[in-house]
XYZ file of C-alpha atoms in Angstrom:
104
model
C 0.000 0.000 0.000
C 1.333 3.458 -0.942
C 0.452 6.543 1.131
C 1.258 10.147 0.235
C 1.754 12.439 3.224
C 1.521 16.224 2.881
C 2.513 19.082 5.200
C 0.838 22.052 3.465
C 2.205 25.571 3.300
C 2.104 28.386 0.766
C 5.887 28.871 0.598
C 6.931 25.272 1.295
C 4.705 22.215 1.045
C 6.458 19.101 2.282
C 5.616 15.634 1.029
C 6.602 12.041 1.609
C 5.603 8.832 -0.096
C 5.676 5.601 1.935
C 5.201 1.994 0.866
C 3.773 -0.316 3.531
C 4.205 -4.051 2.984
C 2.976 -5.904 6.032
C 4.975 -4.649 9.020
C 7.661 -3.088 6.805
C 7.741 0.554 5.690
C 9.880 1.983 2.902
C 10.327 5.608 1.872
C 9.756 5.942 -1.866
C 9.986 9.693 -2.352
C 9.980 12.941 -0.442
C 10.719 16.584 -0.832
C 9.403 20.091 -0.847
C 7.140 21.883 -3.289
C 8.615 25.366 -3.114
C 7.001 28.534 -4.347
C 8.386 32.035 -4.523
C 7.375 34.277 -1.621
C 6.931 37.163 -4.087
C 4.739 35.081 -6.403
C 0.982 35.843 -6.296
C -0.932 33.462 -4.036
C -3.102 32.115 -6.855
C 0.019 31.035 -8.800
C 1.530 29.429 -5.710
C -1.663 27.439 -5.112
C -1.765 26.404 -8.783
C 1.833 25.161 -8.545
C 1.070 23.160 -5.373
C -2.032 21.644 -6.957
C -0.194 20.693 -10.172
C 2.742 19.091 -8.342
C 0.485 17.080 -6.015
C -1.430 15.875 -9.083
C 1.920 14.784 -10.574
C 2.811 12.912 -7.375
C -0.555 11.144 -7.373
C -0.101 10.073 -11.010
C 3.476 8.948 -10.371
C 2.917 6.959 -7.161
C -0.795 5.986 -7.317
C -1.362 6.256 -3.530
C -4.342 4.506 -1.964
C -4.672 7.354 0.563
C -3.293 10.749 1.515
C -2.388 11.955 4.995
C -2.722 15.739 5.230
C -1.641 17.725 8.267
C -4.420 19.672 9.997
C -4.180 23.400 10.554
C -2.443 24.747 13.627
C -3.695 28.252 14.391
C -1.228 29.335 17.073
C -0.926 33.107 17.326
C -1.081 34.138 13.660
C -4.512 33.802 12.047
C -3.266 35.256 8.739
C -0.733 32.426 8.394
C -3.400 29.875 9.283
C -5.660 31.151 6.492
C -2.935 30.912 3.853
C -1.940 27.422 5.031
C -5.628 26.488 4.856
C -5.688 27.600 1.237
C -2.656 25.414 0.467
C -4.355 22.531 2.272
C -7.434 23.088 0.090
C -5.302 22.937 -3.092
C -3.817 19.630 -1.891
C -7.220 18.182 -1.037
C -8.581 19.299 -4.415
C -5.819 17.295 -6.104
C -6.771 14.228 -4.079
C -10.478 14.684 -4.673
C -10.029 15.002 -8.424
C -8.038 11.741 -8.443
C -10.460 9.920 -6.136
C -7.812 9.455 -3.409
C -9.249 9.559 0.125
C -7.679 12.099 2.534
C -7.108 11.644 6.231
C -6.255 14.576 8.504
C -3.674 14.458 11.262
C -2.775 17.032 13.881
C 0.726 18.515 13.729
């Protein structure tokens, strides 16, 4: 079973792909989807969405694990991270991959 894990963010979105075979786990891929901090938000979200779609096509995960929002002190940051999370979940929804949320 292949699972794609995502830590969403508008500047850096981290990802990891894990293969589970019985009790054994193997890392297949991982990295960061980086966007330019001076790039308009809509272009950053489009880049995140496109790259997650590529990862789904490449690895064919049976599920995605997406980190929940952590509000902390800065609501503005939480809103932008929520938008990145939405772009990730849109990618999964379009591919029919179920998403599961996990707290940070």
